mmCIF file of C-alpha atoms and ligand atoms in Angstrom:
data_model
loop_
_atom_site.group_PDB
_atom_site.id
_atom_site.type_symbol
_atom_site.label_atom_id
_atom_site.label_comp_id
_atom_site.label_asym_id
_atom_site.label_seq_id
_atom_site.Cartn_x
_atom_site.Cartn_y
_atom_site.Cartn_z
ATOM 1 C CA UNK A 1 75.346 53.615 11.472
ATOM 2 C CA UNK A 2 73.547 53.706 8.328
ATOM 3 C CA UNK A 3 71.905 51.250 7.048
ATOM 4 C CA UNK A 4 73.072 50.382 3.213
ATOM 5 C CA UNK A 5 70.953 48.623 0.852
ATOM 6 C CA UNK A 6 73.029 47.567 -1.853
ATOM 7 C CA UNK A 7 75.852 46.802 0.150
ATOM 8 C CA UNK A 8 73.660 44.321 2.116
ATOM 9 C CA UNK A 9 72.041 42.730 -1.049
ATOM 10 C CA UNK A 10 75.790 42.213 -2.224
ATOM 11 C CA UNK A 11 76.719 40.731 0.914
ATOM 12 C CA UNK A 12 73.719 37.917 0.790
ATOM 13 C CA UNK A 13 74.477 37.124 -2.883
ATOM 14 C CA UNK A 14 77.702 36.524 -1.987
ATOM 15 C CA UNK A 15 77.012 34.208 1.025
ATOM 16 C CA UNK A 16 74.370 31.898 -0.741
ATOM 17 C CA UNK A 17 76.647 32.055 -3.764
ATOM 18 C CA UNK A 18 79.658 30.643 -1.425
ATOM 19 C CA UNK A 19 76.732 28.037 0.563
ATOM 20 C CA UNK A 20 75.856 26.465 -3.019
ATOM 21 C CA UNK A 21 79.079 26.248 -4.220
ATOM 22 C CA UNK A 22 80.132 24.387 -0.697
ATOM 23 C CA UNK A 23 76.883 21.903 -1.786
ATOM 24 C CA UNK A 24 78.348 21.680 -5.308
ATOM 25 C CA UNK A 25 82.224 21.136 -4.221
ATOM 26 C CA UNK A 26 80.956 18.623 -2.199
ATOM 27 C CA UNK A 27 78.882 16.595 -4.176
ATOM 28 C CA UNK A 28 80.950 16.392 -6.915
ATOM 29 C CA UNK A 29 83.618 14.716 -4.588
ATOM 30 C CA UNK A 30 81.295 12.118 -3.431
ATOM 31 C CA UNK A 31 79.747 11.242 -6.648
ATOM 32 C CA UNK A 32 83.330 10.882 -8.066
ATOM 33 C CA UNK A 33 84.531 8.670 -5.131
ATOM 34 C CA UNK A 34 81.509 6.094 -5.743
ATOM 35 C CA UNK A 35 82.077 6.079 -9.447
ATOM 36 C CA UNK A 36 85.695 4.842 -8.715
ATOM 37 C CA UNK A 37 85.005 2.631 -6.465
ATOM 38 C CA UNK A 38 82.712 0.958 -8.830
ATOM 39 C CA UNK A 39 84.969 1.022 -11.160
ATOM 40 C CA UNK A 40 87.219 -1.095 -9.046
ATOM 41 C CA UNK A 41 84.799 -3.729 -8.249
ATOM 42 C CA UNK A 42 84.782 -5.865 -11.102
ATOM 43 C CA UNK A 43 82.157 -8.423 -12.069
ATOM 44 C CA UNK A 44 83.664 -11.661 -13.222
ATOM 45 C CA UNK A 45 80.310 -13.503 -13.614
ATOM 46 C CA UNK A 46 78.951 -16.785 -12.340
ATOM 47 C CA UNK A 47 81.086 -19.587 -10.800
ATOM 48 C CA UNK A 48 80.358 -22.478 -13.319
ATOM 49 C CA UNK A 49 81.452 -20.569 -16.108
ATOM 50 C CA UNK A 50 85.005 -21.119 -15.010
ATOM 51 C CA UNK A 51 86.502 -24.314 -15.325
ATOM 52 C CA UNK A 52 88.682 -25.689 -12.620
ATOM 53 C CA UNK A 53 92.302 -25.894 -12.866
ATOM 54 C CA UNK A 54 92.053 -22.984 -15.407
ATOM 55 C CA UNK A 55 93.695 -18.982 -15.536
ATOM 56 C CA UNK A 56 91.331 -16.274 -17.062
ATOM 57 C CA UNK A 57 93.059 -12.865 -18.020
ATOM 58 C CA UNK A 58 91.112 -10.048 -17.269
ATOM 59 C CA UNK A 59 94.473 -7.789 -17.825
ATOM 60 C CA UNK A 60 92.822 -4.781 -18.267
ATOM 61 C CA UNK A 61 91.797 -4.674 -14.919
ATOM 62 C CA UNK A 62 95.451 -6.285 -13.847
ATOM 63 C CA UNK A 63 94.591 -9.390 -12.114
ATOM 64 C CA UNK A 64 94.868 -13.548 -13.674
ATOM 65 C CA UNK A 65 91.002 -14.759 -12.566
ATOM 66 C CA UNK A 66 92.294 -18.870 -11.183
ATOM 67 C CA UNK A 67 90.026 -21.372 -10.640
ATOM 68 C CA UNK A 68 91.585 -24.264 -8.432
ATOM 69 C CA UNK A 69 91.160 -27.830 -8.705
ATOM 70 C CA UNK A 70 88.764 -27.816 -5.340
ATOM 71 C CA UNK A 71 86.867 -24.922 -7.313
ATOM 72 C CA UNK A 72 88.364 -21.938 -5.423
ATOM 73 C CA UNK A 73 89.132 -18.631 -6.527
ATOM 74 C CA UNK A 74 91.575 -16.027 -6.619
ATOM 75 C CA UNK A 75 92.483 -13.145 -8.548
ATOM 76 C CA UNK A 76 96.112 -13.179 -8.576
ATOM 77 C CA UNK A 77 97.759 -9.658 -9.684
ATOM 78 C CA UNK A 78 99.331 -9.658 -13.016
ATOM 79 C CA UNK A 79 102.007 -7.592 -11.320
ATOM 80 C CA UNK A 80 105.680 -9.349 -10.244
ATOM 81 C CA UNK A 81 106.851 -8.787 -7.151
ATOM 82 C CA UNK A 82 110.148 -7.962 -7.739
ATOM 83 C CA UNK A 83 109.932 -4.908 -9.794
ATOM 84 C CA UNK A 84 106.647 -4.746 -11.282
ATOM 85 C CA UNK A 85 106.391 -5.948 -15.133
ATOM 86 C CA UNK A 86 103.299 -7.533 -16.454
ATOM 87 C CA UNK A 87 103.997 -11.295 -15.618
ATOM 88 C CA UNK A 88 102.680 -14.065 -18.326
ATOM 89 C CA UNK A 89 101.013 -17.036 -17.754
ATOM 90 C CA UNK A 90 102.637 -19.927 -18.609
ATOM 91 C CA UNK A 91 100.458 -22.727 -19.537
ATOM 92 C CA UNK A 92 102.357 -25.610 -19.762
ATOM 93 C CA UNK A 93 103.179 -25.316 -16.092
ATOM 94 C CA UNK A 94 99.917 -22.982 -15.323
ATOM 95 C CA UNK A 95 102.090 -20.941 -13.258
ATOM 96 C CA UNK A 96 103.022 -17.765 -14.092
ATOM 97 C CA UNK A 97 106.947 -16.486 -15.779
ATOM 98 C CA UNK A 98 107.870 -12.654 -15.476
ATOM 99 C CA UNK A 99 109.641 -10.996 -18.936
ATOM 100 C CA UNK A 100 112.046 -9.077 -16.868
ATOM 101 C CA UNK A 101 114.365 -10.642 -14.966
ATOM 102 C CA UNK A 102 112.701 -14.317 -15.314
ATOM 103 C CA UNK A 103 111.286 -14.430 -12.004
ATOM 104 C CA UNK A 104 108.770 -17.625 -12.235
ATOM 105 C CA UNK A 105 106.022 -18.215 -9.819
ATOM 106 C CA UNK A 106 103.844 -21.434 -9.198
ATOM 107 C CA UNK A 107 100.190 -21.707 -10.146
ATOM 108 C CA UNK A 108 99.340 -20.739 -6.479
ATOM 109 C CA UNK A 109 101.167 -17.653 -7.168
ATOM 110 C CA UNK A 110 104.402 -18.579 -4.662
ATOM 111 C CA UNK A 111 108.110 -18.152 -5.980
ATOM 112 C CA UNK A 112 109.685 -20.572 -8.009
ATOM 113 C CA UNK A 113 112.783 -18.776 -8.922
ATOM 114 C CA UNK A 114 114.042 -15.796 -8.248
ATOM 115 C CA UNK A 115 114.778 -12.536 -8.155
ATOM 116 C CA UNK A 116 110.934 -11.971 -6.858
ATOM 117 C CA UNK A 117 111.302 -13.121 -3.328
ATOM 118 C CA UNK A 118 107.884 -13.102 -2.248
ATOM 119 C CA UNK A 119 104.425 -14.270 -4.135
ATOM 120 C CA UNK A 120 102.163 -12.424 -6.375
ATOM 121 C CA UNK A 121 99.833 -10.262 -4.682
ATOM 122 C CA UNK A 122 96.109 -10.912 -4.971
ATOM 123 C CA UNK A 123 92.764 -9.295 -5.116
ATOM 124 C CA UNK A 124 89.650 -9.867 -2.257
ATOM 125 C CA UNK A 125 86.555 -11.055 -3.872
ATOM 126 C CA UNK A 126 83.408 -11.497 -3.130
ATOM 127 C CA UNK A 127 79.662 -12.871 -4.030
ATOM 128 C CA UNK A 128 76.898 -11.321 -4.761
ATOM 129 C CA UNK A 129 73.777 -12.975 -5.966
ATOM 130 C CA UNK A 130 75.259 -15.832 -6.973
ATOM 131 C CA UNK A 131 78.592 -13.572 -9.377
ATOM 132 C CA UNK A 132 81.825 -13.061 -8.296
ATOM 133 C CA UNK A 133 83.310 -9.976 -8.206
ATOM 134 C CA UNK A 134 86.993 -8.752 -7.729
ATOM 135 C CA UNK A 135 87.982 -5.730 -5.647
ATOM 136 C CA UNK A 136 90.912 -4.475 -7.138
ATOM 137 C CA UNK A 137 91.096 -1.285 -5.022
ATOM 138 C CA UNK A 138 92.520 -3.207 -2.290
ATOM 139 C CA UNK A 139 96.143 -5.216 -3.127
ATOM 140 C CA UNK A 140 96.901 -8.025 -0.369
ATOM 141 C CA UNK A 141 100.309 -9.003 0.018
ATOM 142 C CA UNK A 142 101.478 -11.974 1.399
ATOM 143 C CA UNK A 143 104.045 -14.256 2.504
ATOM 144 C CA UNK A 144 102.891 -17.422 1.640
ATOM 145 C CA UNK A 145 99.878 -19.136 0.305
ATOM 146 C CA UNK A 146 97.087 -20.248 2.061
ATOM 147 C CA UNK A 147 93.365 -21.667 1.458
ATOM 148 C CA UNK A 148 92.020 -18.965 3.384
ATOM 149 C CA UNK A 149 93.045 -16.391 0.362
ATOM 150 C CA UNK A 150 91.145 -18.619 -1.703
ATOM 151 C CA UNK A 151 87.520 -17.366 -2.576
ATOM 152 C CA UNK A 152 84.823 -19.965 -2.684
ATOM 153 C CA UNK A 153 81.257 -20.114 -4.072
HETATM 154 S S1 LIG B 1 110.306 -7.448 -12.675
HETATM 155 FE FE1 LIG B 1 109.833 -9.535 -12.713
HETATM 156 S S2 LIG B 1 111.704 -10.527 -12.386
HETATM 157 FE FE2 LIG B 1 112.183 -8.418 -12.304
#
């Protein structure tokens, strides 16, 4: 067998070309999962710059910020459950009324009237020297409320 040169120079190229783009393929991936889930974590700020018994909109990032008389939080979903409008807050009864099909939901987020049948989804959150922030990559349905989905500083 003779031994070719060229062919074995094009051969190399060809594997360190295919080795760096591997390297490149994946680092791009990674890099782009981390931005998004930074992007999903949103900082809401400090505790005492939230009133109790109050509803923030942050609707770009699709979630009511409430602050609860006992000074808990939780990011309620702007998101009805029945088929998905943007629900408004309504703030004579600081619940929350959907456009649609008039679903209404308490301040707590549970069903007042239908069609929804079951209560507005909500957002973990978390605390991190001393700010709140919201994880809106995960959704958490429920069937009822409780304290324990309340966050608390
Ligand atoms: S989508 Fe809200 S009541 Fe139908």
């Amino acid at each position: 067998m003779k031994f070719d040169r060229r062919r074995f120079i094009k051969r190399l190229l060809v594997a360190i070309a295919s080795v760096e783009a591997l390297f490149l393929i994946k680092g791009g991936i990674t890099n782009k999962a981390r931005l998004s889930e930074d992007k999903k974590l949103i900082r809401v700020g400090k505790s005492d710059s939230y009133e109790k018994n109050q509803v923030y909109p942050f609707l770009s990032h699709h979630f009511y910020l409430k602050r609860f008389e006992d000074g808990g939080f939780m990011a309620l979903s702007i998101k009805c459950t029945h088929l998905g409008c943007v629900i408004n807050h309504n703030t004579k009864t600081g619940g929350f009324n959907c456009p649609c099909h008039a679903s209404q939901f308490s301040p707590k987020g549970e069903v007042i009237s239908s069609p929804a049948t079951r209560p507005l989804d909500y957002y973990p959150m978390t605390i991190k020297n001393g700010e709140l922030y919201v994880d809106t990559s995960v959704v958490k349905r429920r069937k009822s409320f409780l304290k324990s989905q309340l966050t608390y500083v």
